Amino acid sequence: MTSVFFERFAFYGIRWALVLYFVLQLNGGDSTAQTEANLIYSSYLALLYAAAIIGGLIADRLLGHRTALAMGAVLMACGIFTLLIPDPITFKYGLAAIVVGNGLYKPTIAAQVSKLFDSDSGRDSGFTIFHMAVNAAGLIGPFATQYMATKLFGTRNGAVFEVVFFAAGISMALSLLCFSIGKGAVSDTPLSKKQWAYSLALLTALILVANFLLHLDGTEMMILLVLVFLAALPLLVIESLQDGKFGRNKMFVLFSIFVLNTVFWAIFEYAGSSVNLLAINFANFDGADSLLTSTMLSGVTLFALIVSAPLLALLWLSLARYQIDFLTLRKFCIGVILIAVSFAILMSCVSTLLSGEYKISPWPFMLVFLLHALGELCIAPIGLSLVSKFAPVKLVGLAIGCWYFSTSLGTRLAGVLAGFISGNSEPNLASFLFEYQFAFYSFLFLGILLFIGTPYIYHCSMKRG
């Protein structure tokens, strides 16, 4: 888990600096460069998900997971250190190398985690701690690099961005070191010289392609991502059908997980995007007995997620130790229902405001953010565990890449859903209430449906025919 922490530290640690560095340092503060910087940055983030699908396939079919992970870490480190060169062209090649490296690293580190455990409870707990490490790095990385660039080494002219990239590059090197120390858990078949040459040529070509794609606009990028995803699905189908009815049933479960994850994040991001706005504008932080501030409230979800993850991981192991048969998919259902409860609380809050109250207590929002954290811990890591369980053995990396893409697709569809339901109307309390009602009933229906159908799904997917 230390390997993924340092990798995510590097990844999140440079994100805040990329646009600023491109505009302020590489283009001398020219305001006209802002548009290009935003386009490159959005394309960079989008390409990471397409790269995870391609990288997972390369790991499955060519390199092996351990080798792909190591090569991904090396490419990411090289890409980050390349950003130190003050040249716009080199900057884009650095980002392209990070994209390809991340595509190799992200699905394979998850595949490695899945191979460390034989039981469902162990796998669920392992991915929960894995998710905690990712979020802890997401919290610490930007804070640490900003502090170093502005406070520790900053000058009168502003942040020293080179410090950000140097620290992130060192963090990637530490990630590779931590993985190398513990790599004995899972081994690969050594590559021949011909395979090495082919692999290096392929990765070089992918970097060149990624560099070219950094200038695609949002619509073109979305089309590209969907095409990559659709191209990957037949490979999973063909491989699954090799195992007859058993493989077909597992394929059905796997694809259902992708759809459920996409639907969940589309509805959650659509309705959840207004929660912070509602809390800031209508929560009463002036009460003498209030221990909360708006700043504290905004960090509750991340803090609760990091603190709760070890407790949930321990709970899953404890249930298994006492032979309480708690199916992994049921944990996913609990996450969905917890999110439904959080939107029921928000419905109550908005109804109170619509009845004439000017402000409401911040504590219900505190509970909502806590439920969001617990719900996410029952969905994101558990979903990843399910994917690694039901994926074809020879295409685990590809399936995990598709899982990450389904999350990205869901967040992007949230905007489409908002436009379809809300149109161009200005957000207000009435629209917030409708959003929360829509989310509550959707998640409640989905959670109950999954809870009832779980035994049948497991029976079909585990019984050979």
PDB file of N, CA and C in Angstrom, residues 53-142:
ATOM      1  N   ILE A  53      -7.317   1.318 -19.683  1.00  0.00           N
ATOM      2  CA  ILE A  53      -7.846   0.171 -20.432  1.00  0.00           C
ATOM      3  C   ILE A  53      -6.751  -0.445 -21.296  1.00  0.00           C
ATOM      4  N   ILE A  54      -6.039   0.413 -22.026  1.00  0.00           N
ATOM      5  CA  ILE A  54      -4.972  -0.081 -22.913  1.00  0.00           C
ATOM      6  C   ILE A  54      -3.832  -0.667 -22.101  1.00  0.00           C
ATOM      7  N   GLY A  55      -3.455   0.022 -21.017  1.00  0.00           N
ATOM      8  CA  GLY A  55      -2.366  -0.471 -20.180  1.00  0.00           C
ATOM      9  C   GLY A  55      -2.712  -1.791 -19.519  1.00  0.00           C
ATOM     10  N   GLY A  56      -3.964  -1.941 -19.088  1.00  0.00           N
ATOM     11  CA  GLY A  56      -4.382  -3.212 -18.502  1.00  0.00           C
ATOM     12  C   GLY A  56      -4.279  -4.353 -19.492  1.00  0.00           C
ATOM     13  N   LEU A  57      -4.651  -4.089 -20.757  1.00  0.00           N
ATOM     14  CA  LEU A  57      -4.555  -5.114 -21.798  1.00  0.00           C
ATOM     15  C   LEU A  57      -3.102  -5.480 -22.085  1.00  0.00           C
ATOM     16  N   ILE A  58      -2.228  -4.473 -22.142  1.00  0.00           N
ATOM     17  CA  ILE A  58      -0.804  -4.735 -22.375  1.00  0.00           C
ATOM     18  C   ILE A  58      -0.222  -5.569 -21.243  1.00  0.00           C
ATOM     19  N   ALA A  59      -0.619  -5.267 -20.014  1.00  0.00           N
ATOM     20  CA  ALA A  59      -0.142  -6.034 -18.865  1.00  0.00           C
ATOM     21  C   ALA A  59      -0.625  -7.479 -18.924  1.00  0.00           C
ATOM     22  N   ASP A  60      -1.886  -7.665 -19.321  1.00  0.00           N
ATOM     23  CA  ASP A  60      -2.460  -9.017 -19.387  1.00  0.00           C
ATOM     24  C   ASP A  60      -1.833  -9.855 -20.492  1.00  0.00           C
ATOM     25  N   ARG A  61      -1.650  -9.262 -21.652  1.00  0.00           N
ATOM     26  CA  ARG A  61      -1.275 -10.030 -22.841  1.00  0.00           C
ATOM     27  C   ARG A  61       0.219 -10.040 -23.155  1.00  0.00           C
ATOM     28  N   LEU A  62       0.949  -9.038 -22.668  1.00  0.00           N
ATOM     29  CA  LEU A  62       2.339  -8.921 -23.110  1.00  0.00           C
ATOM     30  C   LEU A  62       3.339  -8.887 -21.958  1.00  0.00           C
ATOM     31  N   LEU A  63       3.211  -7.934 -21.065  1.00  0.00           N
ATOM     32  CA  LEU A  63       4.257  -7.685 -20.078  1.00  0.00           C
ATOM     33  C   LEU A  63       4.128  -8.519 -18.806  1.00  0.00           C
ATOM     34  N   GLY A  64       2.928  -8.840 -18.410  1.00  0.00           N
ATOM     35  CA  GLY A  64       2.716  -9.375 -17.070  1.00  0.00           C
ATOM     36  C   GLY A  64       2.508  -8.221 -16.111  1.00  0.00           C
ATOM     37  N   HIS A  65       1.767  -8.446 -15.053  1.00  0.00           N
ATOM     38  CA  HIS A  65       1.367  -7.353 -14.167  1.00  0.00           C
ATOM     39  C   HIS A  65       2.537  -6.725 -13.423  1.00  0.00           C
ATOM     40  N   ARG A  66       3.453  -7.534 -12.917  1.00  0.00           N
ATOM     41  CA  ARG A  66       4.562  -6.981 -12.139  1.00  0.00           C
ATOM     42  C   ARG A  66       5.478  -6.138 -13.027  1.00  0.00           C
ATOM     43  N   THR A  67       5.798  -6.644 -14.195  1.00  0.00           N
ATOM     44  CA  THR A  67       6.674  -5.914 -15.123  1.00  0.00           C
ATOM     45  C   THR A  67       5.995  -4.634 -15.602  1.00  0.00           C
ATOM     46  N   ALA A  68       4.694  -4.729 -15.922  1.00  0.00           N
ATOM     47  CA  ALA A  68       3.957  -3.550 -16.384  1.00  0.00           C
ATOM     48  C   ALA A  68       3.912  -2.483 -15.303  1.00  0.00           C
ATOM     49  N   LEU A  69       3.713  -2.916 -14.061  1.00  0.00           N
ATOM     50  CA  LEU A  69       3.666  -1.953 -12.957  1.00  0.00           C
ATOM     51  C   LEU A  69       4.999  -1.226 -12.811  1.00  0.00           C
ATOM     52  N   ALA A  70       6.081  -1.988 -12.859  1.00  0.00           N
ATOM     53  CA  ALA A  70       7.404  -1.375 -12.720  1.00  0.00           C
ATOM     54  C   ALA A  70       7.689  -0.419 -13.874  1.00  0.00           C
ATOM     55  N   MET A  71       7.364  -0.839 -15.098  1.00  0.00           N
ATOM     56  CA  MET A  71       7.592   0.028 -16.255  1.00  0.00           C
ATOM     57  C   MET A  71       6.706   1.270 -16.183  1.00  0.00           C
ATOM     58  N   GLY A  72       5.485   1.099 -15.684  1.00  0.00           N
ATOM     59  CA  GLY A  72       4.603   2.251 -15.525  1.00  0.00           C
ATOM     60  C   GLY A  72       5.165   3.255 -14.543  1.00  0.00           C
ATOM     61  N   ALA A  73       5.710   2.759 -13.427  1.00  0.00           N
ATOM     62  CA  ALA A  73       6.295   3.653 -12.428  1.00  0.00           C
ATOM     63  C   ALA A  73       7.501   4.394 -12.998  1.00  0.00           C
ATOM     64  N   VAL A  74       8.320   3.684 -13.773  1.00  0.00           N
ATOM     65  CA  VAL A  74       9.492   4.315 -14.393  1.00  0.00           C
ATOM     66  C   VAL A  74       9.054   5.397 -15.379  1.00  0.00           C
ATOM     67  N   LEU A  75       8.057   5.084 -16.203  1.00  0.00           N
ATOM     68  CA  LEU A  75       7.573   6.070 -17.175  1.00  0.00           C
ATOM     69  C   LEU A  75       6.992   7.298 -16.482  1.00  0.00           C
ATOM     70  N   MET A  76       6.226   7.088 -15.419  1.00  0.00           N
ATOM     71  CA  MET A  76       5.659   8.228 -14.698  1.00  0.00           C
ATOM     72  C   MET A  76       6.754   9.087 -14.082  1.00  0.00           C
ATOM     73  N   ALA A  77       7.758   8.441 -13.488  1.00  0.00           N
ATOM     74  CA  ALA A  77       8.867   9.204 -12.903  1.00  0.00           C
ATOM     75  C   ALA A  77       9.593  10.006 -13.980  1.00  0.00           C
ATOM     76  N   CYS A  78       9.880   9.361 -15.120  1.00  0.00           N
ATOM     77  CA  CYS A  78      10.558  10.070 -16.219  1.00  0.00           C
ATOM     78  C   CYS A  78       9.713  11.227 -16.729  1.00  0.00           C
ATOM     79  N   GLY A  79       8.396  10.989 -16.855  1.00  0.00           N
ATOM     80  CA  GLY A  79       7.513  12.052 -17.321  1.00  0.00           C
ATOM     81  C   GLY A  79       7.489  13.237 -16.375  1.00  0.00           C
ATOM     82  N   ILE A  80       7.439  12.956 -15.066  1.00  0.00           N
ATOM     83  CA  ILE A  80       7.405  14.040 -14.080  1.00  0.00           C
ATOM     84  C   ILE A  80       8.717  14.820 -14.091  1.00  0.00           C
ATOM     85  N   PHE A  81       9.839  14.117 -14.139  1.00  0.00           N
ATOM     86  CA  PHE A  81      11.130  14.819 -14.186  1.00  0.00           C
ATOM     87  C   PHE A  81      11.286  15.605 -15.486  1.00  0.00           C
ATOM     88  N   THR A  82      10.659  15.132 -16.573  1.00  0.00           N
ATOM     89  CA  THR A  82      10.712  15.860 -17.849  1.00  0.00           C
ATOM     90  C   THR A  82      10.030  17.218 -17.737  1.00  0.00           C
ATOM     91  N   LEU A  83       9.031  17.331 -16.864  1.00  0.00           N
ATOM     92  CA  LEU A  83       8.341  18.608 -16.672  1.00  0.00           C
ATOM     93  C   LEU A  83       9.276  19.693 -16.155  1.00  0.00           C
ATOM     94  N   LEU A  84      10.412  19.297 -15.583  1.00  0.00           N
ATOM     95  CA  LEU A  84      11.378  20.275 -15.079  1.00  0.00           C
ATOM     96  C   LEU A  84      12.039  21.072 -16.207  1.00  0.00           C
ATOM     97  N   ILE A  85      12.028  20.521 -17.415  1.00  0.00           N
ATOM     98  CA  ILE A  85      12.624  21.216 -18.559  1.00  0.00           C
ATOM     99  C   ILE A  85      11.679  22.339 -18.995  1.00  0.00           C
ATOM    100  N   PRO A  86      12.100  23.593 -18.968  1.00  0.00           N
ATOM    101  CA  PRO A  86      11.196  24.731 -19.235  1.00  0.00           C
ATOM    102  C   PRO A  86      10.915  24.930 -20.721  1.00  0.00           C
ATOM    103  N   ASP A  87      10.177  23.993 -21.304  1.00  0.00           N
ATOM    104  CA  ASP A  87       9.850  24.073 -22.727  1.00  0.00           C
ATOM    105  C   ASP A  87       8.441  23.524 -22.940  1.00  0.00           C
ATOM    106  N   PRO A  88       7.552  24.260 -23.624  1.00  0.00           N
ATOM    107  CA  PRO A  88       6.159  23.795 -23.802  1.00  0.00           C
ATOM    108  C   PRO A  88       6.049  22.455 -24.525  1.00  0.00           C
ATOM    109  N   ILE A  89       6.895  22.222 -25.507  1.00  0.00           N
ATOM    110  CA  ILE A  89       6.824  20.960 -26.252  1.00  0.00           C
ATOM    111  C   ILE A  89       7.241  19.791 -25.361  1.00  0.00           C
ATOM    112  N   THR A  90       8.345  19.976 -24.647  1.00  0.00           N
ATOM    113  CA  THR A  90       8.812  18.936 -23.736  1.00  0.00           C
ATOM    114  C   THR A  90       7.794  18.687 -22.628  1.00  0.00           C
ATOM    115  N   PHE A  91       7.137  19.748 -22.190  1.00  0.00           N
ATOM    116  CA  PHE A  91       6.098  19.642 -21.159  1.00  0.00           C
ATOM    117  C   PHE A  91       5.004  18.672 -21.601  1.00  0.00           C
ATOM    118  N   LYS A  92       4.567  18.782 -22.844  1.00  0.00           N
ATOM    119  CA  LYS A  92       3.502  17.904 -23.347  1.00  0.00           C
ATOM    120  C   LYS A  92       3.979  16.464 -23.448  1.00  0.00           C
ATOM    121  N   TYR A  93       5.217  16.257 -23.855  1.00  0.00           N
ATOM    122  CA  TYR A  93       5.741  14.878 -23.899  1.00  0.00           C
ATOM    123  C   TYR A  93       5.857  14.293 -22.492  1.00  0.00           C
ATOM    124  N   GLY A  94       6.160  15.148 -21.531  1.00  0.00           N
ATOM    125  CA  GLY A  94       6.192  14.694 -20.144  1.00  0.00           C
ATOM    126  C   GLY A  94       4.824  14.227 -19.682  1.00  0.00           C
ATOM    127  N   LEU A  95       3.792  15.003 -20.001  1.00  0.00           N
ATOM    128  CA  LEU A  95       2.420  14.607 -19.659  1.00  0.00           C
ATOM    129  C   LEU A  95       2.029  13.314 -20.370  1.00  0.00           C
ATOM    130  N   ALA A  96       2.440  13.185 -21.625  1.00  0.00           N
ATOM    131  CA  ALA A  96       2.119  11.965 -22.386  1.00  0.00           C
ATOM    132  C   ALA A  96       2.768  10.739 -21.738  1.00  0.00           C
ATOM    133  N   ALA A  97       4.000  10.888 -21.267  1.00  0.00           N
ATOM    134  CA  ALA A  97       4.677   9.778 -20.593  1.00  0.00           C
ATOM    135  C   ALA A  97       3.973   9.417 -19.290  1.00  0.00           C
ATOM    136  N   ILE A  98       3.485  10.428 -18.575  1.00  0.00           N
ATOM    137  CA  ILE A  98       2.728  10.180 -17.337  1.00  0.00           C
ATOM    138  C   ILE A  98       1.438   9.427 -17.654  1.00  0.00           C
ATOM    139  N   VAL A  99       0.759   9.816 -18.734  1.00  0.00           N
ATOM    140  CA  VAL A  99      -0.484   9.147 -19.132  1.00  0.00           C
ATOM    141  C   VAL A  99      -0.239   7.663 -19.403  1.00  0.00           C
ATOM    142  N   VAL A 100       0.777   7.357 -20.208  1.00  0.00           N
ATOM    143  CA  VAL A 100       1.070   5.958 -20.555  1.00  0.00           C
ATOM    144  C   VAL A 100       1.536   5.191 -19.321  1.00  0.00           C
ATOM    145  N   GLY A 101       2.387   5.823 -18.517  1.00  0.00           N
ATOM    146  CA  GLY A 101       2.859   5.170 -17.301  1.00  0.00           C
ATOM    147  C   GLY A 101       1.732   4.882 -16.324  1.00  0.00           C
ATOM    148  N   ASN A 102       0.840   5.859 -16.160  1.00  0.00           N
ATOM    149  CA  ASN A 102      -0.308   5.669 -15.272  1.00  0.00           C
ATOM    150  C   ASN A 102      -1.230   4.572 -15.802  1.00  0.00           C
ATOM    151  N   GLY A 103      -1.342   4.493 -17.130  1.00  0.00           N
ATOM    152  CA  GLY A 103      -2.159   3.442 -17.740  1.00  0.00           C
ATOM    153  C   GLY A 103      -1.641   2.058 -17.433  1.00  0.00           C
ATOM    154  N   LEU A 104      -0.335   1.914 -17.331  1.00  0.00           N
ATOM    155  CA  LEU A 104       0.253   0.626 -16.950  1.00  0.00           C
ATOM    156  C   LEU A 104       0.150   0.386 -15.453  1.00  0.00           C
ATOM    157  N   TYR A 105       0.353   1.426 -14.673  1.00  0.00           N
ATOM    158  CA  TYR A 105       0.439   1.283 -13.221  1.00  0.00           C
ATOM    159  C   TYR A 105      -0.928   1.071 -12.572  1.00  0.00           C
ATOM    160  N   LYS A 106      -1.912   1.876 -12.942  1.00  0.00           N
ATOM    161  CA  LYS A 106      -3.169   1.913 -12.192  1.00  0.00           C
ATOM    162  C   LYS A 106      -3.926   0.586 -12.184  1.00  0.00           C
ATOM    163  N   PRO A 107      -4.150  -0.054 -13.343  1.00  0.00           N
ATOM    164  CA  PRO A 107      -4.876  -1.335 -13.284  1.00  0.00           C
ATOM    165  C   PRO A 107      -4.035  -2.467 -12.709  1.00  0.00           C
ATOM    166  N   THR A 108      -2.719  -2.418 -12.894  1.00  0.00           N
ATOM    167  CA  THR A 108      -1.887  -3.537 -12.449  1.00  0.00           C
ATOM    168  C   THR A 108      -1.640  -3.514 -10.941  1.00  0.00           C
ATOM    169  N   ILE A 109      -1.578  -2.336 -10.327  1.00  0.00           N
ATOM    170  CA  ILE A 109      -1.405  -2.308  -8.875  1.00  0.00           C
ATOM    171  C   ILE A 109      -2.657  -2.875  -8.212  1.00  0.00           C
ATOM    172  N   ALA A 110      -3.839  -2.588  -8.787  1.00  0.00           N
ATOM    173  CA  ALA A 110      -5.076  -3.164  -8.249  1.00  0.00           C
ATOM    174  C   ALA A 110      -5.106  -4.669  -8.467  1.00  0.00           C
ATOM    175  N   ALA A 111      -4.631  -5.126  -9.631  1.00  0.00           N
ATOM    176  CA  ALA A 111      -4.579  -6.566  -9.889  1.00  0.00           C
ATOM    177  C   ALA A 111      -3.626  -7.258  -8.919  1.00  0.00           C
ATOM    178  N   GLN A 112      -2.520  -6.599  -8.591  1.00  0.00           N
ATOM    179  CA  GLN A 112      -1.579  -7.156  -7.623  1.00  0.00           C
ATOM    180  C   GLN A 112      -2.227  -7.299  -6.249  1.00  0.00           C
ATOM    181  N   VAL A 113      -3.004  -6.289  -5.858  1.00  0.00           N
ATOM    182  CA  VAL A 113      -3.686  -6.353  -4.559  1.00  0.00           C
ATOM    183  C   VAL A 113      -4.635  -7.547  -4.525  1.00  0.00           C
ATOM    184  N   SER A 114      -5.373  -7.765  -5.611  1.00  0.00           N
ATOM    185  CA  SER A 114      -6.348  -8.863  -5.638  1.00  0.00           C
ATOM    186  C   SER A 114      -5.665 -10.219  -5.507  1.00  0.00           C
ATOM    187  N   LYS A 115      -4.433 -10.334  -5.990  1.00  0.00           N
ATOM    188  CA  LYS A 115      -3.724 -11.612  -5.941  1.00  0.00           C
ATOM    189  C   LYS A 115      -3.135 -11.917  -4.572  1.00  0.00           C
ATOM    190  N   LEU A 116      -3.126 -10.940  -3.693  1.00  0.00           N
ATOM    191  CA  LEU A 116      -2.557 -11.144  -2.362  1.00  0.00           C
ATOM    192  C   LEU A 116      -3.518 -11.869  -1.416  1.00  0.00           C
ATOM    193  N   PHE A 117      -4.802 -11.988  -1.829  1.00  0.00           N
ATOM    194  CA  PHE A 117      -5.807 -12.558  -0.925  1.00  0.00           C
ATOM    195  C   PHE A 117      -6.553 -13.699  -1.606  1.00  0.00           C
ATOM    196  N   ASP A 118      -6.825 -14.731  -0.838  1.00  0.00           N
ATOM    197  CA  ASP A 118      -7.568 -15.885  -1.352  1.00  0.00           C
ATOM    198  C   ASP A 118      -9.065 -15.789  -1.065  1.00  0.00           C
ATOM    199  N   SER A 119      -9.432 -15.115   0.016  1.00  0.00           N
ATOM    200  CA  SER A 119     -10.834 -15.038   0.421  1.00  0.00           C
ATOM    201  C   SER A 119     -11.461 -13.722  -0.009  1.00  0.00           C
ATOM    202  N   ASP A 120     -12.791 -13.731  -0.110  1.00  0.00           N
ATOM    203  CA  ASP A 120     -13.520 -12.502  -0.453  1.00  0.00           C
ATOM    204  C   ASP A 120     -13.333 -11.435   0.617  1.00  0.00           C
ATOM    205  N   SER A 121     -13.406 -11.842   1.884  1.00  0.00           N
ATOM    206  CA  SER A 121     -13.276 -10.865   2.969  1.00  0.00           C
ATOM    207  C   SER A 121     -11.891 -10.243   2.989  1.00  0.00           C
ATOM    208  N   GLY A 122     -10.865 -11.066   2.739  1.00  0.00           N
ATOM    209  CA  GLY A 122      -9.508 -10.526   2.680  1.00  0.00           C
ATOM    210  C   GLY A 122      -9.338  -9.564   1.533  1.00  0.00           C
ATOM    211  N   ARG A 123      -9.914  -9.909   0.371  1.00  0.00           N
ATOM    212  CA  ARG A 123      -9.825  -9.039  -0.804  1.00  0.00           C
ATOM    213  C   ARG A 123     -10.578  -7.732  -0.559  1.00  0.00           C
ATOM    214  N   ASP A 124     -11.756  -7.830   0.027  1.00  0.00           N
ATOM    215  CA  ASP A 124     -12.540  -6.623   0.319  1.00  0.00           C
ATOM    216  C   ASP A 124     -11.788  -5.704   1.279  1.00  0.00           C
ATOM    217  N   SER A 125     -11.196  -6.286   2.318  1.00  0.00           N
ATOM    218  CA  SER A 125     -10.433  -5.492   3.289  1.00  0.00           C
ATOM    219  C   SER A 125      -9.194  -4.879   2.645  1.00  0.00           C
ATOM    220  N   GLY A 126      -8.523  -5.663   1.814  1.00  0.00           N
ATOM    221  CA  GLY A 126      -7.326  -5.165   1.141  1.00  0.00           C
ATOM    222  C   GLY A 126      -7.626  -3.971   0.253  1.00  0.00           C
ATOM    223  N   PHE A 127      -8.702  -4.056  -0.520  1.00  0.00           N
ATOM    224  CA  PHE A 127      -9.059  -2.936  -1.393  1.00  0.00           C
ATOM    225  C   PHE A 127      -9.568  -1.738  -0.605  1.00  0.00           C
ATOM    226  N   THR A 128     -10.142  -1.972   0.577  1.00  0.00           N
ATOM    227  CA  THR A 128     -10.571  -0.849   1.423  1.00  0.00           C
ATOM    228  C   THR A 128      -9.370  -0.064   1.913  1.00  0.00           C
ATOM    229  N   ILE A 129      -8.326  -0.770   2.363  1.00  0.00           N
ATOM    230  CA  ILE A 129      -7.091  -0.094   2.777  1.00  0.00           C
ATOM    231  C   ILE A 129      -6.418   0.570   1.572  1.00  0.00           C
ATOM    232  N   PHE A 130      -6.475  -0.086   0.428  1.00  0.00           N
ATOM    233  CA  PHE A 130      -5.948   0.469  -0.820  1.00  0.00           C
ATOM    234  C   PHE A 130      -6.627   1.806  -1.124  1.00  0.00           C
ATOM    235  N   HIS A 131      -7.954   1.851  -0.986  1.00  0.00           N
ATOM    236  CA  HIS A 131      -8.716   3.080  -1.242  1.00  0.00           C
ATOM    237  C   HIS A 131      -8.344   4.162  -0.235  1.00  0.00           C
ATOM    238  N   MET A 132      -8.104   3.759   1.000  1.00  0.00           N
ATOM    239  CA  MET A 132      -7.682   4.718   2.021  1.00  0.00           C
ATOM    240  C   MET A 132      -6.336   5.337   1.648  1.00  0.00           C
ATOM    241  N   ALA A 133      -5.392   4.524   1.192  1.00  0.00           N
ATOM    242  CA  ALA A 133      -4.068   5.029   0.812  1.00  0.00           C
ATOM    243  C   ALA A 133      -4.175   6.036  -0.332  1.00  0.00           C
ATOM    244  N   VAL A 134      -5.050   5.744  -1.303  1.00  0.00           N
ATOM    245  CA  VAL A 134      -5.253   6.656  -2.431  1.00  0.00           C
ATOM    246  C   VAL A 134      -5.770   8.006  -1.951  1.00  0.00           C
ATOM    247  N   ASN A 135      -6.767   7.982  -1.068  1.00  0.00           N
ATOM    248  CA  ASN A 135      -7.362   9.227  -0.586  1.00  0.00           C
ATOM    249  C   ASN A 135      -6.443   9.981   0.370  1.00  0.00           C
ATOM    250  N   ALA A 136      -5.667   9.250   1.169  1.00  0.00           N
ATOM    251  CA  ALA A 136      -4.701   9.915   2.047  1.00  0.00           C
ATOM    252  C   ALA A 136      -3.660  10.662   1.219  1.00  0.00           C
ATOM    253  N   ALA A 137      -3.212  10.037   0.137  1.00  0.00           N
ATOM    254  CA  ALA A 137      -2.253  10.702  -0.754  1.00  0.00           C
ATOM    255  C   ALA A 137      -2.899  11.898  -1.447  1.00  0.00           C
ATOM    256  N   GLY A 138      -4.186  11.752  -1.804  1.00  0.00           N
ATOM    257  CA  GLY A 138      -4.899  12.868  -2.424  1.00  0.00           C
ATOM    258  C   GLY A 138      -5.049  14.050  -1.494  1.00  0.00           C
ATOM    259  N   LEU A 139      -5.073  13.796  -0.192  1.00  0.00           N
ATOM    260  CA  LEU A 139      -5.158  14.873   0.798  1.00  0.00           C
ATOM    261  C   LEU A 139      -3.791  15.490   1.070  1.00  0.00           C
ATOM    262  N   ILE A 140      -2.786  14.637   1.264  1.00  0.00           N
ATOM    263  CA  ILE A 140      -1.464  15.111   1.684  1.00  0.00           C
ATOM    264  C   ILE A 140      -0.655  15.663   0.510  1.00  0.00           C
ATOM    265  N   GLY A 141      -0.743  15.020  -0.664  1.00  0.00           N
ATOM    266  CA  GLY A 141       0.088  15.389  -1.808  1.00  0.00           C
ATOM    267  C   GLY A 141      -0.006  16.851  -2.211  1.00  0.00           C
ATOM    268  N   PRO A 142      -1.203  17.347  -2.543  1.00  0.00           N
ATOM    269  CA  PRO A 142      -1.314  18.769  -2.940  1.00  0.00           C
ATOM    270  C   PRO A 142      -0.897  19.727  -1.832  1.00  0.00           C
TER     271      PRO A 142
END
